[in-house]
mmCIF file of C-alpha atoms in Angstrom:
data_model
loop_
_atom_site.group_PDB
_atom_site.id
_atom_site.type_symbol
_atom_site.label_atom_id
_atom_site.label_comp_id
_atom_site.label_asym_id
_atom_site.label_seq_id
_atom_site.Cartn_x
_atom_site.Cartn_y
_atom_site.Cartn_z
ATOM 1 C CA MET A 1 0.000 0.000 0.000
ATOM 2 C CA ALA A 2 1.389 3.395 -1.004
ATOM 3 C CA THR A 3 1.062 6.198 1.496
ATOM 4 C CA ALA A 4 1.627 9.921 1.321
ATOM 5 C CA SER A 5 1.882 12.609 3.945
ATOM 6 C CA VAL A 6 -0.705 15.355 3.869
ATOM 7 C CA ASP A 7 2.266 17.678 3.284
ATOM 8 C CA VAL A 8 3.325 15.842 0.110
ATOM 9 C CA ALA A 9 1.637 16.985 -3.099
ATOM 10 C CA ARG A 10 -0.227 14.252 -4.943
ATOM 11 C CA ASP A 11 -0.823 16.280 -8.103
ATOM 12 C CA TRP A 12 -1.765 14.083 -11.070
ATOM 13 C CA HIS A 13 -0.464 14.571 -14.602
ATOM 14 C CA GLY A 14 -2.082 12.759 -17.491
ATOM 15 C CA SER A 15 -4.716 13.220 -20.161
ATOM 16 C CA MET A 16 -8.471 13.649 -19.891
ATOM 17 C CA ARG A 17 -11.272 13.409 -22.395
ATOM 18 C CA PHE A 18 -13.216 16.539 -23.351
ATOM 19 C CA PHE A 19 -15.880 17.367 -25.892
ATOM 20 C CA ARG A 20 -14.450 18.515 -29.206
ATOM 21 C CA ARG A 21 -15.121 22.128 -30.078
ATOM 22 C CA ASP A 22 -16.229 20.913 -33.503
ATOM 23 C CA ALA A 23 -18.388 18.053 -32.190
ATOM 24 C CA PRO A 24 -21.541 17.607 -34.302
ATOM 25 C CA ARG A 25 -24.528 19.503 -32.926
ATOM 26 C CA ALA A 26 -28.212 19.229 -33.642
ATOM 27 C CA ASP A 27 -31.616 20.607 -32.752
ATOM 28 C CA VAL A 28 -33.180 18.379 -30.085
ATOM 29 C CA GLU A 29 -36.797 18.337 -28.928
ATOM 30 C CA VAL A 30 -37.461 17.204 -25.340
ATOM 31 C CA LEU A 31 -40.752 17.407 -23.429
ATOM 32 C CA GLY A 32 -42.200 19.684 -26.084
ATOM 33 C CA ARG A 33 -39.306 22.167 -26.126
ATOM 34 C CA LEU A 34 -36.761 22.609 -28.910
ATOM 35 C CA TYR A 35 -33.102 23.179 -28.052
ATOM 36 C CA SER A 36 -30.614 24.251 -30.718
ATOM 37 C CA GLY A 37 -26.915 23.500 -31.102
ATOM 38 C CA VAL A 38 -26.796 20.542 -28.704
ATOM 39 C CA VAL A 39 -24.311 17.661 -28.759
ATOM 40 C CA GLN A 40 -26.382 14.472 -28.454
ATOM 41 C CA VAL A 41 -24.290 11.665 -26.964
ATOM 42 C CA GLY A 42 -25.239 8.194 -28.167
ATOM 43 C CA ALA A 43 -27.166 9.490 -31.170
ATOM 44 C CA GLN A 44 -27.705 7.150 -34.094
ATOM 45 C CA VAL A 45 -27.032 7.919 -37.749
ATOM 46 C CA ASP A 46 -28.398 5.543 -40.388
ATOM 47 C CA GLY A 47 -29.145 3.021 -37.649
ATOM 48 C CA GLN A 48 -25.583 3.060 -36.265
ATOM 49 C CA ARG A 49 -24.593 4.574 -32.913
ATOM 50 C CA THR A 50 -22.029 7.336 -33.351
ATOM 51 C CA LYS A 51 -18.448 6.758 -32.136
ATOM 52 C CA PRO A 52 -16.832 8.475 -29.115
ATOM 53 C CA SER A 53 -14.213 9.972 -31.436
ATOM 54 C CA ASP A 54 -16.998 11.947 -33.114
ATOM 55 C CA TYR A 55 -17.506 13.862 -29.876
ATOM 56 C CA PHE A 56 -14.368 13.653 -27.752
ATOM 57 C CA GLU A 57 -10.668 14.454 -27.853
ATOM 58 C CA ARG A 58 -7.895 14.080 -25.284
ATOM 59 C CA HIS A 59 -5.840 16.848 -23.698
ATOM 60 C CA LYS A 60 -2.941 16.841 -21.257
ATOM 61 C CA THR A 61 -4.293 17.779 -17.852
ATOM 62 C CA THR A 62 -2.951 18.401 -14.357
ATOM 63 C CA ILE A 63 -5.181 17.747 -11.344
ATOM 64 C CA VAL A 64 -3.894 19.390 -8.166
ATOM 65 C CA ASP A 65 -4.304 17.943 -4.680
ATOM 66 C CA ALA A 66 -6.768 19.995 -2.627
ATOM 67 C CA ARG A 67 -4.903 19.041 0.551
ATOM 68 C CA THR A 68 -1.661 20.744 -0.455
ATOM 69 C CA HIS A 69 -2.238 23.108 -3.379
ATOM 70 C CA LEU A 70 -3.281 26.100 -1.260
ATOM 71 C CA ARG A 71 -1.820 27.102 2.093
ATOM 72 C CA ALA A 72 -5.071 26.497 3.998
ATOM 73 C CA GLY A 73 -5.435 22.985 2.566
ATOM 74 C CA LYS A 74 -8.868 21.599 1.862
ATOM 75 C CA ALA A 75 -10.492 24.390 3.906
ATOM 76 C CA ALA A 76 -9.338 26.933 1.309
ATOM 77 C CA TRP A 77 -11.854 25.881 -1.329
ATOM 78 C CA SER A 78 -15.007 28.008 -1.391
ATOM 79 C CA PHE A 79 -18.494 27.045 -2.549
ATOM 80 C CA GLU A 80 -19.217 30.541 -3.854
ATOM 81 C CA ARG A 81 -15.793 31.283 -5.349
ATOM 82 C CA ASN A 82 -14.620 27.879 -6.613
ATOM 83 C CA GLY A 83 -17.959 26.067 -6.804
ATOM 84 C CA PHE A 84 -17.197 23.429 -4.171
ATOM 85 C CA CYS A 85 -16.254 22.977 -0.525
ATOM 86 C CA TYR A 86 -15.271 20.071 1.698
ATOM 87 C CA ILE A 87 -17.182 19.138 4.861
ATOM 88 C CA LYS A 88 -17.483 16.282 7.343
ATOM 89 C CA ARG A 89 -19.854 13.688 5.928
ATOM 90 C CA PRO A 90 -23.087 13.244 7.909
ATOM 91 C CA GLU A 91 -22.919 10.067 9.990
ATOM 92 C CA TYR A 92 -24.670 7.024 8.562
ATOM 93 C CA GLU A 93 -24.105 3.261 8.492
ATOM 94 C CA PHE A 94 -24.370 2.051 4.904
ATOM 95 C CA GLU A 95 -25.221 -1.503 3.938
ATOM 96 C CA ASP A 96 -22.968 -3.363 1.534
ATOM 97 C CA HIS A 97 -23.375 -2.053 -1.990
ATOM 98 C CA ALA A 98 -25.071 -5.211 -3.259
ATOM 99 C CA SER A 99 -27.721 -5.051 -0.527
ATOM 100 C CA GLN A 100 -28.168 -1.289 -0.238
ATOM 101 C CA ASP A 101 -31.533 -0.047 0.989
ATOM 102 C CA ARG A 102 -32.384 2.955 -1.187
ATOM 103 C CA LYS A 103 -35.534 3.807 0.740
ATOM 104 C CA ARG A 104 -33.626 3.860 4.027
ATOM 105 C CA VAL A 105 -31.006 6.165 2.510
ATOM 106 C CA ASP A 106 -33.770 8.511 1.365
ATOM 107 C CA ALA A 107 -35.545 8.438 4.740
ATOM 108 C CA GLU A 108 -32.569 8.582 7.115
ATOM 109 C CA PHE A 109 -29.485 9.854 5.294
ATOM 110 C CA GLY A 110 -31.362 12.340 3.107
ATOM 111 C CA PRO A 111 -32.469 14.716 5.901
ATOM 112 C CA ARG A 112 -28.960 14.699 7.398
ATOM 113 C CA VAL A 113 -27.428 15.553 4.047
ATOM 114 C CA CYS A 114 -29.912 18.358 3.421
ATOM 115 C CA GLU A 115 -29.225 19.986 6.771
ATOM 116 C CA ALA A 116 -25.444 19.628 6.463
ATOM 117 C CA VAL A 117 -25.449 21.128 2.975
ATOM 118 C CA ARG A 118 -27.839 23.931 3.915
ATOM 119 C CA ARG A 119 -25.678 24.967 6.859
ATOM 120 C CA ALA A 120 -22.398 24.687 4.963
ATOM 121 C CA VAL A 121 -23.416 27.043 2.152
ATOM 122 C CA GLY A 122 -25.873 29.315 3.969
ATOM 123 C CA ALA A 123 -29.000 28.322 2.049
ATOM 124 C CA ARG A 124 -32.499 29.033 3.310
ATOM 125 C CA ARG A 125 -33.962 25.605 2.505
ATOM 126 C CA ALA A 126 -32.681 22.277 1.187
ATOM 127 C CA PHE A 127 -34.712 19.582 -0.602
ATOM 128 C CA TRP A 128 -33.556 16.001 -1.186
ATOM 129 C CA LEU A 129 -33.805 15.267 -4.903
ATOM 130 C CA SER A 130 -32.150 11.887 -5.474
ATOM 131 C CA HIS A 131 -29.102 9.752 -4.786
ATOM 132 C CA GLN A 132 -26.962 7.178 -6.550
ATOM 133 C CA ARG A 133 -24.481 4.675 -5.124
ATOM 134 C CA ARG A 134 -21.391 4.016 -7.242
ATOM 135 C CA ALA A 135 -19.195 0.914 -7.315
ATOM 136 C CA GLU A 136 -16.609 -0.331 -9.789
ATOM 137 C CA ASP A 137 -18.253 -3.764 -9.737
ATOM 138 C CA GLY A 138 -21.778 -2.353 -10.085
ATOM 139 C CA GLY A 139 -24.029 -2.244 -13.122
ATOM 140 C CA PHE A 140 -23.581 0.182 -16.012
ATOM 141 C CA ALA A 141 -25.472 3.033 -14.352
ATOM 142 C CA GLU A 142 -23.693 2.413 -11.011
ATOM 143 C CA ARG A 143 -20.084 2.483 -12.179
ATOM 144 C CA PRO A 144 -18.113 5.727 -11.757
ATOM 145 C CA ALA A 145 -18.135 8.062 -14.759
ATOM 146 C CA VAL A 146 -14.391 7.876 -15.422
ATOM 147 C CA ASP A 147 -12.757 10.212 -17.932
ATOM 148 C CA PHE A 148 -15.896 12.183 -18.786
ATOM 149 C CA SER A 149 -15.770 15.882 -17.878
ATOM 150 C CA HIS A 150 -19.322 17.140 -17.425
ATOM 151 C CA ALA A 151 -22.114 18.544 -15.308
ATOM 152 C CA ASP A 152 -25.394 16.665 -15.103
ATOM 153 C CA TYR A 153 -27.619 19.732 -15.417
ATOM 154 C CA GLY A 154 -27.584 23.223 -16.909
ATOM 155 C CA PRO A 155 -29.472 26.512 -17.149
ATOM 156 C CA GLU A 156 -32.388 24.995 -19.088
ATOM 157 C CA TYR A 157 -33.494 23.072 -15.985
ATOM 158 C CA GLU A 158 -34.609 26.104 -13.995
ATOM 159 C CA GLU A 159 -38.289 25.947 -14.966
ATOM 160 C CA GLN A 160 -38.488 22.209 -14.198
ATOM 161 C CA LEU A 161 -36.858 22.596 -10.790
ATOM 162 C CA ARG A 162 -39.103 25.485 -9.761
ATOM 163 C CA ARG A 163 -42.140 23.462 -10.828
ATOM 164 C CA VAL A 164 -40.963 20.460 -8.798
ATOM 165 C CA LEU A 165 -40.441 22.641 -5.716
ATOM 166 C CA ALA A 166 -44.150 23.475 -5.769
ATOM 167 C CA SER A 167 -45.693 20.230 -7.058
ATOM 168 C CA ARG A 168 -43.516 17.680 -5.245
ATOM 169 C CA TYR A 169 -42.229 19.484 -2.156
ATOM 170 C CA GLY A 170 -45.186 21.767 -1.474
ATOM 171 C CA LEU A 171 -43.314 25.053 -1.577
ATOM 172 C CA PRO A 172 -45.744 27.948 -2.142
ATOM 173 C CA GLU A 173 -45.769 28.781 -5.857
ATOM 174 C CA ARG A 174 -44.778 32.387 -5.250
ATOM 175 C CA GLU A 175 -41.724 31.328 -3.246
ATOM 176 C CA ALA A 176 -40.867 28.554 -5.702
ATOM 177 C CA GLY A 177 -40.956 31.067 -8.543
ATOM 178 C CA SER A 178 -38.905 33.821 -6.907
ATOM 179 C CA CYS A 179 -36.339 32.179 -4.612
ATOM 180 C CA GLY A 180 -32.646 32.026 -5.353
ATOM 181 C CA LEU A 181 -32.040 28.531 -6.734
ATOM 182 C CA CYS A 182 -29.036 26.214 -6.860
ATOM 183 C CA LEU A 183 -28.766 22.484 -7.567
ATOM 184 C CA VAL A 184 -25.846 20.749 -5.834
ATOM 185 C CA ASN A 185 -24.280 17.363 -5.244
ATOM 186 C CA LEU A 186 -22.853 15.980 -2.029
ATOM 187 C CA TRP A 187 -20.315 13.280 -2.895
ATOM 188 C CA ALA A 188 -18.513 10.963 -0.468
ATOM 189 C CA PRO A 189 -16.669 7.634 -0.453
ATOM 190 C CA VAL A 190 -18.445 4.694 1.198
ATOM 191 C CA GLY A 191 -16.713 1.901 3.113
ATOM 192 C CA ASN A 192 -13.102 2.793 2.297
ATOM 193 C CA PRO A 193 -11.159 5.815 1.029
ATOM 194 C CA ALA A 194 -11.355 6.647 -2.679
ATOM 195 C CA TYR A 195 -7.949 5.198 -3.483
ATOM 196 C CA ARG A 196 -8.962 4.435 -7.067
ATOM 197 C CA ASN A 197 -10.899 6.520 -9.556
ATOM 198 C CA PRO A 198 -11.218 9.588 -7.287
ATOM 199 C CA LEU A 199 -13.433 12.520 -8.204
ATOM 200 C CA ALA A 200 -11.883 15.569 -9.869
ATOM 201 C CA LEU A 201 -13.598 18.972 -9.841
ATOM 202 C CA LEU A 202 -13.016 21.917 -12.149
ATOM 203 C CA ASP A 203 -12.432 25.137 -10.210
ATOM 204 C CA GLY A 204 -15.290 27.355 -11.369
ATOM 205 C CA SER A 205 -13.268 30.526 -10.849
ATOM 206 C CA THR A 206 -11.106 29.496 -13.830
ATOM 207 C CA VAL A 207 -14.001 28.867 -16.256
ATOM 208 C CA ASP A 208 -15.433 31.274 -18.829
ATOM 209 C CA MET A 209 -19.008 30.012 -19.094
ATOM 210 C CA GLU A 210 -19.536 31.692 -22.466
ATOM 211 C CA GLN A 211 -16.395 30.381 -24.161
ATOM 212 C CA ASP A 212 -15.540 27.171 -22.310
ATOM 213 C CA THR A 213 -18.804 25.192 -22.285
ATOM 214 C CA VAL A 214 -21.004 23.161 -24.604
ATOM 215 C CA PRO A 215 -24.619 21.960 -24.137
ATOM 216 C CA TRP A 216 -25.001 18.184 -24.317
ATOM 217 C CA ILE A 217 -27.771 15.638 -23.877
ATOM 218 C CA LEU A 218 -28.080 11.851 -23.799
ATOM 219 C CA HIS A 219 -29.888 10.075 -26.600
ATOM 220 C CA PRO A 220 -33.181 8.525 -25.353
ATOM 221 C CA SER A 221 -31.724 5.041 -25.838
ATOM 222 C CA VAL A 222 -28.960 5.647 -23.249
ATOM 223 C CA ASP A 223 -29.721 4.511 -19.673
ATOM 224 C CA ASN A 224 -28.777 7.276 -17.218
ATOM 225 C CA GLY A 225 -29.580 5.292 -14.083
ATOM 226 C CA TYR A 226 -33.090 6.620 -13.467
ATOM 227 C CA GLY A 227 -36.158 4.387 -13.315
ATOM 228 C CA TYR A 228 -37.797 6.561 -15.984
ATOM 229 C CA PHE A 229 -35.595 4.909 -18.616
ATOM 230 C CA GLN A 230 -37.732 1.765 -18.534
ATOM 231 C CA GLU A 231 -40.861 3.833 -19.132
ATOM 232 C CA ALA A 232 -39.225 5.637 -22.045
ATOM 233 C CA MET A 233 -38.403 2.251 -23.566
ATOM 234 C CA GLY A 234 -42.044 1.149 -23.212
ATOM 235 C CA GLU A 235 -41.397 -1.136 -20.239
ATOM 236 C CA GLY A 236 -43.912 0.125 -17.685
ATOM 237 C CA GLN A 237 -45.319 3.308 -16.197
ATOM 238 C CA HIS A 238 -43.648 5.345 -13.462
ATOM 239 C CA ALA A 239 -45.756 6.023 -10.371
ATOM 240 C CA ARG A 240 -45.279 9.804 -10.301
ATOM 241 C CA PRO A 241 -46.858 12.200 -12.807
ATOM 242 C CA GLN A 242 -44.473 14.215 -14.971
ATOM 243 C CA MET A 243 -44.955 17.411 -12.927
ATOM 244 C CA GLU A 244 -43.592 15.733 -9.772
ATOM 245 C CA ARG A 245 -40.701 13.769 -11.224
ATOM 246 C CA VAL A 246 -37.045 14.312 -10.507
ATOM 247 C CA PRO A 247 -35.695 16.103 -13.594
ATOM 248 C CA GLN A 248 -33.537 13.556 -15.390
ATOM 249 C CA ALA A 249 -29.875 14.429 -15.726
ATOM 250 C CA ALA A 250 -28.913 15.247 -19.328
ATOM 251 C CA LYS A 251 -32.242 13.833 -20.507
ATOM 252 C CA ASP A 252 -35.063 16.279 -19.767
ATOM 253 C CA ALA A 253 -33.015 19.239 -21.050
ATOM 254 C CA PRO A 254 -29.418 19.859 -22.134
ATOM 255 C CA ALA A 255 -26.729 19.742 -19.467
ATOM 256 C CA LEU A 256 -23.373 21.524 -19.772
ATOM 257 C CA ALA A 257 -19.838 20.222 -20.208
ATOM 258 C CA PRO A 258 -16.475 21.982 -20.299
ATOM 259 C CA LEU A 259 -14.329 22.400 -23.356
ATOM 260 C CA HIS A 260 -10.609 22.117 -22.714
ATOM 261 C CA SER A 261 -8.712 25.245 -21.735
ATOM 262 C CA ALA A 262 -5.167 25.686 -20.457
ATOM 263 C CA ARG A 263 -6.557 28.225 -17.954
ATOM 264 C CA HIS A 264 -8.580 25.614 -16.101
ATOM 265 C CA ARG A 265 -7.576 24.281 -12.690
ATOM 266 C CA TRP A 266 -8.705 20.753 -11.846
ATOM 267 C CA VAL A 267 -8.734 19.656 -8.190
ATOM 268 C CA PHE A 268 -9.124 16.400 -6.227
ATOM 269 C CA LEU A 269 -8.834 15.349 -2.587
ATOM 270 C CA SER A 270 -6.219 12.604 -2.399
ATOM 271 C CA ASP A 271 -7.349 9.377 -0.707
ATOM 272 C CA MET A 272 -10.612 11.021 0.324
ATOM 273 C CA THR A 273 -12.048 9.170 3.322
ATOM 274 C CA PRO A 274 -15.632 8.089 4.108
ATOM 275 C CA GLU A 275 -15.663 10.752 6.833
ATOM 276 C CA GLU A 276 -15.092 13.471 4.218
ATOM 277 C CA ALA A 277 -17.597 14.851 1.720
ATOM 278 C CA VAL A 278 -17.567 17.478 -0.982
ATOM 279 C CA ILE A 279 -20.454 19.759 -1.911
ATOM 280 C CA PHE A 280 -20.311 21.035 -5.478
ATOM 281 C CA LYS A 281 -22.560 22.992 -7.799
ATOM 282 C CA GLN A 282 -24.391 21.211 -10.575
ATOM 283 C CA TYR A 283 -25.774 24.579 -11.612
ATOM 284 C CA ASP A 284 -26.350 27.846 -9.762
ATOM 285 C CA PHE A 285 -29.314 29.722 -11.248
ATOM 286 C CA ARG A 286 -28.724 32.868 -9.177
ATOM 287 C CA SER A 287 -27.802 35.712 -11.512
ATOM 288 C CA ALA A 288 -25.211 37.107 -9.086
ATOM 289 C CA ALA A 289 -23.371 33.795 -8.635
ATOM 290 C CA ALA A 290 -19.686 34.239 -9.430
ATOM 291 C CA CYS A 291 -19.329 30.510 -10.123
ATOM 292 C CA LYS A 292 -22.192 28.876 -12.021
ATOM 293 C CA ALA A 293 -21.220 25.200 -12.253
ATOM 294 C CA THR A 294 -18.625 22.670 -11.109
ATOM 295 C CA PHE A 295 -17.710 20.286 -13.899
ATOM 296 C CA HIS A 296 -16.437 16.946 -12.689
ATOM 297 C CA SER A 297 -15.083 13.549 -13.649
ATOM 298 C CA ALA A 298 -13.554 10.503 -12.015
ATOM 299 C CA PHE A 299 -10.029 9.760 -13.205
ATOM 300 C CA ALA A 300 -7.628 6.825 -13.057
ATOM 301 C CA ASP A 301 -5.171 7.882 -10.343
ATOM 302 C CA GLN A 302 -2.206 5.476 -10.476
ATOM 303 C CA PHE A 303 -0.699 6.296 -7.068
ATOM 304 C CA HIS A 304 -1.748 2.921 -5.622
ATOM 305 C CA LYS A 305 -1.123 0.868 -8.782
ATOM 306 C CA ASP A 306 1.325 -1.477 -7.008
ATOM 307 C CA TRP A 307 -1.114 -2.227 -4.183
ATOM 308 C CA LYS A 308 -2.583 -5.491 -5.435
ATOM 309 C CA ALA A 309 -5.340 -5.646 -2.814
ATOM 310 C CA CYS A 310 -6.355 -2.008 -3.196
ATOM 311 C CA PRO A 311 -10.142 -1.868 -2.741
ATOM 312 C CA GLY A 312 -12.237 -0.492 -5.559
ATOM 313 C CA ARG A 313 -13.998 2.827 -5.230
ATOM 314 C CA ARG A 314 -17.444 2.889 -3.681
ATOM 315 C CA SER A 315 -19.234 6.160 -3.184
ATOM 316 C CA ILE A 316 -22.544 7.934 -2.903
ATOM 317 C CA GLU A 317 -23.698 11.051 -4.695
ATOM 318 C CA CYS A 318 -26.688 12.985 -3.414
ATOM 319 C CA ARG A 319 -28.515 15.703 -5.332
ATOM 320 C CA VAL A 320 -30.058 18.511 -3.330
ATOM 321 C CA ILE A 321 -32.078 21.559 -4.405
ATOM 322 C CA LEU A 322 -31.102 24.655 -2.415
ATOM 323 C CA THR A 323 -33.192 27.789 -2.132
ATOM 324 C CA PHE A 324 -32.038 31.218 -1.034
ATOM 325 C CA ASP A 325 -33.742 34.532 -0.403
ATOM 326 C CA PRO A 326 -34.942 36.179 -3.642
ATOM 327 C CA GLU A 327 -32.310 38.279 -5.344
ATOM 328 C CA PRO A 328 -32.796 42.045 -5.118
ATOM 329 C CA THR A 329 -34.674 43.567 -8.034
ATOM 330 C CA PRO A 330 -32.278 45.726 -10.084
ATOM 331 C CA LYS A 331 -32.989 49.434 -9.810
ATOM 332 C CA LEU A 332 -33.792 51.120 -13.123
#
């Protein structure tokens, strides 16, 4: 087993996959709305699924260690400035991945996550949206998204999220329509530290949202891990009406992904433990937000490559809707 002092930098140097600036784009209609200039991953042309090389290209990338890169260590990273912050994970005893109890996670872990996230970032309210366990030996939708720089949502989701706040969570319509709104993830290892395939985050303070991003969406035939996929494929009816459903990541509207830029700073927390968690922005809809999104990807860290018994990564990601006081109305 390889070990490293917290004072020793674990910066990673390698290559990561990004969307091509010239990736093919199309007009895509979803839930009755038309979106233009969107990269549709998994699209089919003449009955054949398009190839990854049609969309992606590789670039040399450095990922700095959040523990050592700045003088204050992991405490230096700011939710508002950088788009993410590290906290102590709420206490919870998880079952083994193969026998996980999703309903128990929702009922017991969910409220703890919401309160921890709300307090950490100063939100007014927090609403549990969904969660997903990840494991290297899990099914397709459960395995970590390695080498895919992306966010799961984007600005086109605002209307859906405000509607869900009222129809699913019972927030008064006036408040749901006027509150400051931000969709976040809480991510944490489960069972053992994230020795393999850790999560990298793109420092939002280094991103030009106008020049460095591309809208993308999954083709309907791609399973994104939600139960709605079976309904879309004609395999049953979901219990909730459309107005109350969790907006599907990169399915119900375009999400955003970063294009490569030498200005970008990627960050990870080396050997992140199950007692540690990171909160990061999927998308911040507040107009005054300095950082709008935190793009992310797992990556193949080779630090422990000689440790034959190194346990695979297991983790949980939790999506939470945050509301804030309404933003001041600009004076004319």
